[in-house]
Coordinates of C-alpha atoms in Angstrom, one line a residue:
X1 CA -58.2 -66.1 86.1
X2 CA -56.1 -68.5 88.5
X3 CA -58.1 -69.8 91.0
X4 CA -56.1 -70.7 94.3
X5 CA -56.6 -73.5 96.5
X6 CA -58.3 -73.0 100.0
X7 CA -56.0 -72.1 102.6
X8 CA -56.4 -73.5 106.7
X9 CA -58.1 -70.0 107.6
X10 CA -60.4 -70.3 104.8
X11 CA -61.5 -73.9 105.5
X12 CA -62.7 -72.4 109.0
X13 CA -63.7 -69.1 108.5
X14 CA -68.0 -69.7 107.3
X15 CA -67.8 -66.7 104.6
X16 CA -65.2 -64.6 102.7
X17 CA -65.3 -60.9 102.3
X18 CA -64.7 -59.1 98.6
X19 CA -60.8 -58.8 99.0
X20 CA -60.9 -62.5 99.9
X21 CA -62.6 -64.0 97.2
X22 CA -61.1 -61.4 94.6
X23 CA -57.5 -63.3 96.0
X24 CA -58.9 -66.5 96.0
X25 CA -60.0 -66.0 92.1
X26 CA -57.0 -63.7 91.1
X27 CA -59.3 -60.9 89.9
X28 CA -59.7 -57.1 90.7
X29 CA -61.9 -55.5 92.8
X30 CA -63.6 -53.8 89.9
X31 CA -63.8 -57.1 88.2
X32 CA -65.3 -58.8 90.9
X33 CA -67.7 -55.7 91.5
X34 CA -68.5 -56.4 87.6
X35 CA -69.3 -59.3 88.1
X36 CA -71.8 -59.0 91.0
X37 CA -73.8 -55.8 89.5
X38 CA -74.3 -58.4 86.1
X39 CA -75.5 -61.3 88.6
X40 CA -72.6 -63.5 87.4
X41 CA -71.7 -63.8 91.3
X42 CA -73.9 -63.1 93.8
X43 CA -72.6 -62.5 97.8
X44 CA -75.3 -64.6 99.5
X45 CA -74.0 -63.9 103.1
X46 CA -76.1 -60.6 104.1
X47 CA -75.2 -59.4 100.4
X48 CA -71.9 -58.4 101.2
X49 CA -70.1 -61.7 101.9
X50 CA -69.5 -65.0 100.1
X51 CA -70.4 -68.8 102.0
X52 CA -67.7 -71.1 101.4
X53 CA -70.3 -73.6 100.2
X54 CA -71.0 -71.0 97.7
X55 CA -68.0 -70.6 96.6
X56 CA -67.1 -74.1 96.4
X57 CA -70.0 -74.3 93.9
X58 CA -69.3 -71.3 91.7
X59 CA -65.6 -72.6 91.2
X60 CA -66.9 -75.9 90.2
X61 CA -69.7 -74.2 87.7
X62 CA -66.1 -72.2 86.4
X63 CA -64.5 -75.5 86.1
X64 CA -67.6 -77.5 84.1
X65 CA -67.1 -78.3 80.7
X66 CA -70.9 -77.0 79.5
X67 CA -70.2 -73.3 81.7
X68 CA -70.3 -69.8 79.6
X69 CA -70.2 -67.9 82.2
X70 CA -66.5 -66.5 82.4
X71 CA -64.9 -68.0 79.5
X72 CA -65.6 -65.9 76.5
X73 CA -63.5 -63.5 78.5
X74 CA -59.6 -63.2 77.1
X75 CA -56.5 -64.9 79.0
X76 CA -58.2 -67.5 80.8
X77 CA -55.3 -69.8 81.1
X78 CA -56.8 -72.2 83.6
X79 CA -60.1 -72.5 81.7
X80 CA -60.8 -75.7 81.1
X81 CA -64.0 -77.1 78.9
X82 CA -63.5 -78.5 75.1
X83 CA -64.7 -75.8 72.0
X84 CA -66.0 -76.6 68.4
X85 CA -63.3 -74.7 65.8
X86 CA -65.4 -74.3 62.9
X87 CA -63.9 -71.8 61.1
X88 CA -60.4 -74.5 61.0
X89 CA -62.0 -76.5 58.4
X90 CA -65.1 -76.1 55.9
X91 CA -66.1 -79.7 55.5
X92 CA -69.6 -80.1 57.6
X93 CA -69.8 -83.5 57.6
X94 CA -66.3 -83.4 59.5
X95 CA -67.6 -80.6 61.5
X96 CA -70.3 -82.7 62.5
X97 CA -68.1 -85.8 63.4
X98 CA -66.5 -84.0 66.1
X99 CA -69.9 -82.2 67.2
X100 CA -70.9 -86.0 68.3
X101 CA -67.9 -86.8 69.7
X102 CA -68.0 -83.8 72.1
X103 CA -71.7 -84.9 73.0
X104 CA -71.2 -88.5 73.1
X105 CA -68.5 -87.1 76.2
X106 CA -66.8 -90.3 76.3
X107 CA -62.6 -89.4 75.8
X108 CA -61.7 -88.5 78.6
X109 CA -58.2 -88.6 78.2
X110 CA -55.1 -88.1 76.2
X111 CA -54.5 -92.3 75.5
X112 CA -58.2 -92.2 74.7
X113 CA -57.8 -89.7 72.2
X114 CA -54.7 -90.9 71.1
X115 CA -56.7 -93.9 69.9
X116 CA -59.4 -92.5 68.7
X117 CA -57.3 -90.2 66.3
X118 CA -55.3 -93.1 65.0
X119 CA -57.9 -94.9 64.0
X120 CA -59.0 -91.7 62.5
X121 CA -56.1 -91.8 60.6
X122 CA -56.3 -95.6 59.4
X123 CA -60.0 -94.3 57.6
X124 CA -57.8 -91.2 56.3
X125 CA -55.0 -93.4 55.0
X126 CA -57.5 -95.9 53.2
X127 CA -59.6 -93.1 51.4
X128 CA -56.3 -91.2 50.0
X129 CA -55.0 -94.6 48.4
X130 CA -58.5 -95.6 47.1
X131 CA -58.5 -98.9 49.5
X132 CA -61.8 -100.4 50.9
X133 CA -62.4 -100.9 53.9
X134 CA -65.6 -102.4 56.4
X135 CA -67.2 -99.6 58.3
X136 CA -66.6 -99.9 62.0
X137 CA -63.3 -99.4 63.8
X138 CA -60.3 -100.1 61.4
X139 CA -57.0 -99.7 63.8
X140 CA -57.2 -103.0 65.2
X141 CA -56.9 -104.8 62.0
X142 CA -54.8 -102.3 60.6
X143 CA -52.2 -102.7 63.3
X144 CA -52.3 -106.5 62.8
X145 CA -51.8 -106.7 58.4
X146 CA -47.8 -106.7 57.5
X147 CA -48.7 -104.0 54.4
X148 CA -48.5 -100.7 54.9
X149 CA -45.1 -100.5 56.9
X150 CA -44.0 -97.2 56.8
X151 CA -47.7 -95.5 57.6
X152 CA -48.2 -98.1 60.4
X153 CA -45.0 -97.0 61.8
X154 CA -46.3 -93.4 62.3
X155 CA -49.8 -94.3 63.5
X156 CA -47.9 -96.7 66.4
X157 CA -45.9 -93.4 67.4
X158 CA -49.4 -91.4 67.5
X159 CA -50.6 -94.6 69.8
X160 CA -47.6 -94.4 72.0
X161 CA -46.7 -97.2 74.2
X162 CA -50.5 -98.0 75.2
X163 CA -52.3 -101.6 74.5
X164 CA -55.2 -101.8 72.3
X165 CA -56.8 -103.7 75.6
X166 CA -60.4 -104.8 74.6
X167 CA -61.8 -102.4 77.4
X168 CA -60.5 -99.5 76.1
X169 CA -61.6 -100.0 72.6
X170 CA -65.3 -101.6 73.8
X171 CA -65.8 -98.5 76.2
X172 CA -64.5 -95.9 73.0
X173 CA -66.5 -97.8 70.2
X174 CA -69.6 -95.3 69.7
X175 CA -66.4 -93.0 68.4
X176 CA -64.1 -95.5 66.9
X177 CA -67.2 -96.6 64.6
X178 CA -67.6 -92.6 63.5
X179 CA -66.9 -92.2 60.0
X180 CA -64.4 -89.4 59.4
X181 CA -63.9 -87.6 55.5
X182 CA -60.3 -87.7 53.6
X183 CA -60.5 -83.4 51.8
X184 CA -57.5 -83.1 50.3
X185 CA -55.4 -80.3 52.0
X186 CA -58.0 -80.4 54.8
X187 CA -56.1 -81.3 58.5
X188 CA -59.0 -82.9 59.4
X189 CA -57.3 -85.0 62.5
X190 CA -55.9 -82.0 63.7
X191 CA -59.2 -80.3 63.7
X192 CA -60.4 -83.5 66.0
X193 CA -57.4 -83.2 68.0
X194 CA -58.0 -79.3 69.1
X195 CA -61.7 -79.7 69.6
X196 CA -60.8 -82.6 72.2
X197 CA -57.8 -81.5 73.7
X198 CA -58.7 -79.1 76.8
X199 CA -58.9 -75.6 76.3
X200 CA -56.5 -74.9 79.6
X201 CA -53.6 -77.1 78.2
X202 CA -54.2 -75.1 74.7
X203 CA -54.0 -71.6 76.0
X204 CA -51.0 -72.0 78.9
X205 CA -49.3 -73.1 75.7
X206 CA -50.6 -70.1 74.0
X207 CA -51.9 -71.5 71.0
X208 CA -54.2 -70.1 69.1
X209 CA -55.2 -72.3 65.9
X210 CA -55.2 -70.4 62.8
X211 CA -58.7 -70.1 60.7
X212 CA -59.0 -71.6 57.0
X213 CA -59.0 -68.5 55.6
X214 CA -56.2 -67.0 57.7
X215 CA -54.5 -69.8 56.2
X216 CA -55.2 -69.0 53.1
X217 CA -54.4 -65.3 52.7
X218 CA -50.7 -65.9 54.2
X219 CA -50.1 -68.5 51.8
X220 CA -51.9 -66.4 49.0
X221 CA -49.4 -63.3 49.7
X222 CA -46.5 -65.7 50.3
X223 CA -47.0 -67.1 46.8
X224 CA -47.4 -63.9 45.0
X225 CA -43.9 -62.4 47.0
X226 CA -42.5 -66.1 45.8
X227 CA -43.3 -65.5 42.4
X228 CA -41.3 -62.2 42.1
X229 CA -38.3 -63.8 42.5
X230 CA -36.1 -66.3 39.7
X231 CA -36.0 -69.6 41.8
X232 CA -38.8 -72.1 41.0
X233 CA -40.5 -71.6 43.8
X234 CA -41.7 -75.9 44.2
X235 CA -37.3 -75.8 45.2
X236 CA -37.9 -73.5 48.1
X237 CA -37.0 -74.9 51.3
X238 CA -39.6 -74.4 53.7
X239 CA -40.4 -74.6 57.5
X240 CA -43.3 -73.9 60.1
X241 CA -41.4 -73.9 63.7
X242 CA -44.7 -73.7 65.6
X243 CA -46.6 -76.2 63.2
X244 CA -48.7 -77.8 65.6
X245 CA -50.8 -80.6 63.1
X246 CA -49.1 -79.2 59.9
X247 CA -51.7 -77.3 58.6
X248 CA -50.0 -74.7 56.7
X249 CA -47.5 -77.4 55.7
X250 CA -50.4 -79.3 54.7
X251 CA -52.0 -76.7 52.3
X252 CA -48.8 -76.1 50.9
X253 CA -48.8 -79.2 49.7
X254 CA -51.9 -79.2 47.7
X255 CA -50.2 -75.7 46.4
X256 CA -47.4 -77.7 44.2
X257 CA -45.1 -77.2 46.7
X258 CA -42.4 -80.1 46.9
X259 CA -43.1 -81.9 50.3
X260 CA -40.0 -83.3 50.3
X261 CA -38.6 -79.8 50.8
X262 CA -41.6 -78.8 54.1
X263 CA -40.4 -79.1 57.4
X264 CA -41.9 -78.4 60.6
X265 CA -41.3 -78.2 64.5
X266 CA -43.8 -78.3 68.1
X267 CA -43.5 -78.9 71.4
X268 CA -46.1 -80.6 71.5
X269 CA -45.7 -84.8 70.8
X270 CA -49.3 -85.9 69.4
X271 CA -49.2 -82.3 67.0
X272 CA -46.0 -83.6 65.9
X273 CA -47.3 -86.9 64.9
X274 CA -50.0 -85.9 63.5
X275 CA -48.2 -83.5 60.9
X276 CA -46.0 -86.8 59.9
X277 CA -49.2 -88.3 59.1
X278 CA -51.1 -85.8 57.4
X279 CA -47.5 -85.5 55.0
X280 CA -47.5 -89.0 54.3
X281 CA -51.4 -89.0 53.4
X282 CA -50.3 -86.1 51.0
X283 CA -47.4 -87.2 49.4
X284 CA -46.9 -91.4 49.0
X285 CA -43.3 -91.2 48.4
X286 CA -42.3 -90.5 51.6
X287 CA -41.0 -92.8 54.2
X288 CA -41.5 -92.7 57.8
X289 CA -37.9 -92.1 58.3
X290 CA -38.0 -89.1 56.0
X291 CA -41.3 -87.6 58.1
X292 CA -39.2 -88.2 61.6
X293 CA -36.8 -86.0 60.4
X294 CA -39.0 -83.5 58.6
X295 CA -41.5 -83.3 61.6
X296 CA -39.9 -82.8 64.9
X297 CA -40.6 -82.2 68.3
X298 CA -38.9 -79.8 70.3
X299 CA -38.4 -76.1 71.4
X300 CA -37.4 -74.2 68.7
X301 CA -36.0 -71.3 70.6
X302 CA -33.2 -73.5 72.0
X303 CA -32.7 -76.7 69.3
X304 CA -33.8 -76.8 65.6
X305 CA -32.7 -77.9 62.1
X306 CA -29.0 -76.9 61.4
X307 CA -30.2 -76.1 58.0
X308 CA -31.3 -72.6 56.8
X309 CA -34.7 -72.3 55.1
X310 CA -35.8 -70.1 51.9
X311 CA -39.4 -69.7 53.9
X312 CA -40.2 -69.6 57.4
X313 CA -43.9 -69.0 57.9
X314 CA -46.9 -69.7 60.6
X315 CA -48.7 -69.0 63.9
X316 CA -46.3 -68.7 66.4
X317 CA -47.7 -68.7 69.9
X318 CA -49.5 -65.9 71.5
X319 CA -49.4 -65.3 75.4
X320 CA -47.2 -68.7 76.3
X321 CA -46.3 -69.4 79.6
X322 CA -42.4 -69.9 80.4
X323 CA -40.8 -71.7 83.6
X324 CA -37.9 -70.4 85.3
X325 CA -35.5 -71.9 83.5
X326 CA -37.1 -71.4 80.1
X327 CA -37.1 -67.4 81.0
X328 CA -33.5 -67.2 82.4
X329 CA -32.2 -69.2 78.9
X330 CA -34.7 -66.7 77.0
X331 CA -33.0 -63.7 78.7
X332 CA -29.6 -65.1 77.6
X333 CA -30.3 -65.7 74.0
X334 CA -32.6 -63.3 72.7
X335 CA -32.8 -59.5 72.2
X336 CA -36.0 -59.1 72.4
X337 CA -36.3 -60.9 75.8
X338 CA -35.3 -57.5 77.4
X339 CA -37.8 -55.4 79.7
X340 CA -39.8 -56.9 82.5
X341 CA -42.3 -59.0 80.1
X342 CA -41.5 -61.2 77.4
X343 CA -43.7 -62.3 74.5
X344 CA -43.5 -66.0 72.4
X345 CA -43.9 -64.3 69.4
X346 CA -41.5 -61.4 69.7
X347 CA -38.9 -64.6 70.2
X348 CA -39.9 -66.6 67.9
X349 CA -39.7 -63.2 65.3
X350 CA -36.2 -63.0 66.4
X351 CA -35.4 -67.1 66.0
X352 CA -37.0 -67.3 62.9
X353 CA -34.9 -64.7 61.1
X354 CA -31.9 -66.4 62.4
X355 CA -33.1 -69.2 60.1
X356 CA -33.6 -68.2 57.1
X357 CA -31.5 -67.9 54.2
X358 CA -30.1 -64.4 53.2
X359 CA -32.8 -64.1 50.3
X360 CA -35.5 -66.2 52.6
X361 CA -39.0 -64.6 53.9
X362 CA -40.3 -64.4 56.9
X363 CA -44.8 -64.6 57.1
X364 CA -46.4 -64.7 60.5
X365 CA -49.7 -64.3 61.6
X366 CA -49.5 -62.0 64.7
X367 CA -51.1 -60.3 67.1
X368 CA -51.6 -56.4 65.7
X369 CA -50.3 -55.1 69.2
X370 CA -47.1 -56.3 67.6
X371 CA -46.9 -52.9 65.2
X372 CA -47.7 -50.1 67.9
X373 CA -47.8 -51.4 71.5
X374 CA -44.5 -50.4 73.9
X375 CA -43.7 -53.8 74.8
X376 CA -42.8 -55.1 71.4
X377 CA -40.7 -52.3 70.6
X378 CA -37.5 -54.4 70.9
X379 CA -38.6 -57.0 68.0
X380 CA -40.1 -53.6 65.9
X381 CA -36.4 -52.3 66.3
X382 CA -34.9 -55.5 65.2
X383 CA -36.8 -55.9 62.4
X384 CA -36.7 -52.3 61.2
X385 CA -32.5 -52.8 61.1
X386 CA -32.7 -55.9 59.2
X387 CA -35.6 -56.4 57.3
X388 CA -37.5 -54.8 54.3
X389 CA -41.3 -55.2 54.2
X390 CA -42.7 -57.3 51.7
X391 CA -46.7 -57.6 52.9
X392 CA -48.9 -57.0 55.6
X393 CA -52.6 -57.6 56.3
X394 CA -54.6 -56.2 58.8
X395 CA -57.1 -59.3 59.4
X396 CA -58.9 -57.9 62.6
X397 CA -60.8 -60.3 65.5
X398 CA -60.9 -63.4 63.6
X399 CA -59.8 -66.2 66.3
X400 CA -62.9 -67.6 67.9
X401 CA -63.4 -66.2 71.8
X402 CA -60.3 -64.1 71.1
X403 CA -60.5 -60.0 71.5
X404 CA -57.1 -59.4 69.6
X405 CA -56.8 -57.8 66.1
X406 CA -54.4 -59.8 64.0
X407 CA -52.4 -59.1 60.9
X408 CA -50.2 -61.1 58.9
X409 CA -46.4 -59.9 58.5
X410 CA -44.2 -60.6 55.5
X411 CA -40.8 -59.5 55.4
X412 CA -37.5 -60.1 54.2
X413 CA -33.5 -59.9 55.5
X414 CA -32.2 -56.7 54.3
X415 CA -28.7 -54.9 54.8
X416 CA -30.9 -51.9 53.3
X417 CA -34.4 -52.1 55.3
X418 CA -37.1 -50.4 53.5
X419 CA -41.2 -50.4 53.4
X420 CA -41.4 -49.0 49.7
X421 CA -43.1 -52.1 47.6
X422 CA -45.0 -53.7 51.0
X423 CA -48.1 -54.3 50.3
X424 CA -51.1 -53.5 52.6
X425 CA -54.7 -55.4 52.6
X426 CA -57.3 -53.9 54.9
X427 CA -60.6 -54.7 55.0
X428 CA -61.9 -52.7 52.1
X429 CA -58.3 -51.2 50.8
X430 CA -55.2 -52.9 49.7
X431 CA -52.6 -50.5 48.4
X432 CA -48.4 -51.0 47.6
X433 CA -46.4 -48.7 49.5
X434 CA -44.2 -46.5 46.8
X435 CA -41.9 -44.0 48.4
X436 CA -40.0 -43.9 51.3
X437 CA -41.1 -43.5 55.0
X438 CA -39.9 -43.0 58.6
X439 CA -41.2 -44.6 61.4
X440 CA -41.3 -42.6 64.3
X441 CA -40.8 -44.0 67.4
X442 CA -40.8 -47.1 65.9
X443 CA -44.4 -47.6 65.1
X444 CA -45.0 -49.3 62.5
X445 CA -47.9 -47.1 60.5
X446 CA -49.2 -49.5 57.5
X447 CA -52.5 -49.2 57.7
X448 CA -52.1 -45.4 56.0
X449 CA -51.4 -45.3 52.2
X450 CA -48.7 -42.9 50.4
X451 CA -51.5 -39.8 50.1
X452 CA -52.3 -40.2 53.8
X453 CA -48.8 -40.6 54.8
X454 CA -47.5 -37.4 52.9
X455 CA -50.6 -35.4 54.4
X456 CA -49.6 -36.8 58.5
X457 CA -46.2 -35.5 57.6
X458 CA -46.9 -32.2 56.2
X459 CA -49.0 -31.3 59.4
X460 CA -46.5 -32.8 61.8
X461 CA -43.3 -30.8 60.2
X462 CA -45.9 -27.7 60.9
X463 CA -44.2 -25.9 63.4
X464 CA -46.1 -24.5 66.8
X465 CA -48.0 -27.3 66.2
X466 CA -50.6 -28.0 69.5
X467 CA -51.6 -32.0 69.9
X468 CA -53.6 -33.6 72.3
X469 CA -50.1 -35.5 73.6
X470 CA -49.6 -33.8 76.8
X471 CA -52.5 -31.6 76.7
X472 CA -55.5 -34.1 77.2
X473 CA -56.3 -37.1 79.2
X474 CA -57.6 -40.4 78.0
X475 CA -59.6 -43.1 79.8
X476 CA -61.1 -46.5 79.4
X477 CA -64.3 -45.6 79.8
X478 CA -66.9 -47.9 81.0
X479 CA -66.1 -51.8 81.3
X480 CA -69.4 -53.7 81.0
X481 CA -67.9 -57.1 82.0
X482 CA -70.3 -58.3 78.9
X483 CA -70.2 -56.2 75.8
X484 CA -72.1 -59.0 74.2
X485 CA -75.0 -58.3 76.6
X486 CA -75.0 -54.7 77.7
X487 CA -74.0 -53.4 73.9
X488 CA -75.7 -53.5 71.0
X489 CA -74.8 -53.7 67.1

């Protein structure tokens, strides 16, 4: 939902009708009728219009950090409020750090956090090399020692060019004397970082940050499809071009993986830095200069490495925003930019294959719309011509406040695309596909195993065969506006 500013009619006019206040929100008619039957808005002009002063109120009640009211719904790009991740890291005691600093309410901007994270990072840095330090804030004195070159070189870029003025620090110390926990493999800053950072800015970026556990099972199947193949797989080049704090890069890490050899990308600066830092707590040996140009910040759609990588793998933004100029340079450069919408992740898809080495792999967590829904069927055609399957796994609803199945894709470049050895995890079933199969209409059809799959194509080869396609119609049924209210288990 966009809100729009009040026009010169509206600033006169004492009430709006429906159609008005359904433009002024950017919502439906149905939705706004939803809304009023489940008392989320109420018309309080003669219960069929809306006061202005009313309005005025329920737009800042939208707005408030602390309101439930709308936000659980999906694509609320101009949300704004701040939400607990739990399910990024397992550590309480870090869960509870940021807990407090959401209550204690007092960074209220990107410099404050900036701060606040680095002298995260300081307590971080100090734990990993066994180093003792007083409790209470650390950055200050850090900043000032002459040790430590290369890691104080990377927390400086996380500061940017802001002063550690006294006020700053006096009016941040309840959070700057926090204690924060070093978990090896655990991207503990970044898990401050998204908690903090507004929920608007997150979603117009479309990022969505992946779950533990997510996290886990990609880099599981990766490992396994790794481990078919000759080269030692602690050689493999690998990069994340979406890689936010360097989370996957991070628990790759802990996986024996040579960090030398991890590389990542974002467009967004203080993710960027923070994935330096969370390398250099992992692996000692390397320098800032080595993390600059392992960790950079850009667009990877139009400027990346000129090297090609043995792994590409990640999270790749889901819904993002593109200006003008972003869309008319999409259109240009990538297939799958064709039709009247365009997706992040069916570009990034597209990119990402572009980068990888001829034997390389490709694992993405995805939206599952990906396999089946119309307006993906340009990156489903590119990756049926030129890439086998290697795993998939269907992972359902598991990004908090988000109503979108998700899978996991693996797949590799192929001059002779097939499906036959992908294997398939559902919830209670994981299978390996073993014979050859069509995909008709270019839906990709995992989720049914070889017996299931022969038995679909014996009935559809039937001939004078009736189906419900073009002989039955299909609605949404009812929209409660709250299915956690109005449905039960």
């Amino acid at each position: 939902m966009e809100e729009k500013q009040w026009n010169a009619l509206e600033m006169e006019k004492p009430s709006l009708t429906m159609n008005e206040v359904c433009e002024l929100l950017s919502i439906s008619r149905d939705t706004a009728k939803n809304w009023i039957r489940l008392g989320k808005m109420i018309p309080d002009v003669e219960n069929q219009e809306f006061s202005r002063e009313y309005m005025d109120n329920f737009l800042a009640e939208i707005r408030s950090d602390n309101n439930r009211k709308l936000k659980s719904r999906r694509n609320k790009k101009k949300a704004a409020g701040k939400i607990l991740y739990k399910e990024y890291i397992h550590t309480e005691e870090n869960r509870e750090l940021v807990k407090d600093l959401l209550e204690l309410g007092i960074i209220q901007s990107e410099n404050d956090l900036r701060m606040v994270l680095a002298d995260f990072a300081v307590q971080l840095y100090y734990q990993s090399r066994g180093i003792g330090y007083s409790k209470g804030p650390v950055l200050v004195d850090f900043l000032s020692q002459k040790e430590f070159q290369d890691f104080r070189i990377l927390v400086q870029d996380l500061l940017g060019p802001q002063s550690l003025d006294g006020d700053r620090v006096n009016r941040l110390l309840p959070a700057l004397e926090k204690d924060i926990h070093y978990v090896q493999g655990e991207d503990s800053l970044g898990f401050v970082y998204i908690s903090l950072r507004d929920i608007g800015q997150r979603k117009s970026t479309g990022a969505y940050y992946t779950p533990e556990k997510v996290m886990d099972e990609l880099i599981e199947n990766l490992m396994e499809n790794l481990h078919k193949t000759g080269k030692e797989r602690k050689q493999r080049t690998i990069c994340d071009p979406c890689c936010g704090s360097g989370n996957f890069l991070l628990r790759l890490g802990t996986q024996g993986m040579d960090c030398s050899r991890l590389y990542g990308q974002d467009m967004d600066p203080v993710s960027v830095y923070l994935a330096r830092i969370n390398m250099a707590l992992a692996d000692p040996r390397l320098s800032a200069r080595d993390l600059q140009s392992q960790m950079i910040i850009g667009n990877t759609l139009f400027e990346t490495f000129d090297q090609k990588f043995d792994v590409i793998l990640g999270n790749p933004p889901w819904g993002s925003e593109f200006s003008p100029e972003d869309t008319w340079k999409c259109r240009r450069l990538f297939r799958t930019a064709a039709g009247t919408g365009m997706e992040a992740y069916d570009l990034l898809i597209e990119k990402a294959l572009t980068m990888l080495n001829p034997t390389g792999v490709l694992a993405f967590v995805l939206p599952e719309a990906v396999l089946s829904v119309s307006s993906h069927a340009a990156v489903r055609r590119w990756l049926l011509d030129s890439c086998s399957f290697q795993f998939v796994s269907y992972l359902g609803n598991v990004f908090s406040g988000v109503q979108c199945p998700a899978i996991i894709l693996g797949v590799t470049p192929d001059y002779n695309p097939t499906a036959v050895g992908c294997k398939v995890t559902m919830k209670e079933n994981t299978f390996v596909i073993t014979h050859e199969r069509t995909f008709d209409d270019g839906i990709l059809s995992f989720h049914v195993s070889d017996e299931e799959y022969e038995c679909l194509h014996e009935i559809c080869s039937r001939k004078n065969t009736a189906y419900l396609k073009g002989n039955a119609k299909f609605a949404l049924g009812i929209v409660t506006g709250s299915n956690r209210e109005m449905i039960s288990e």
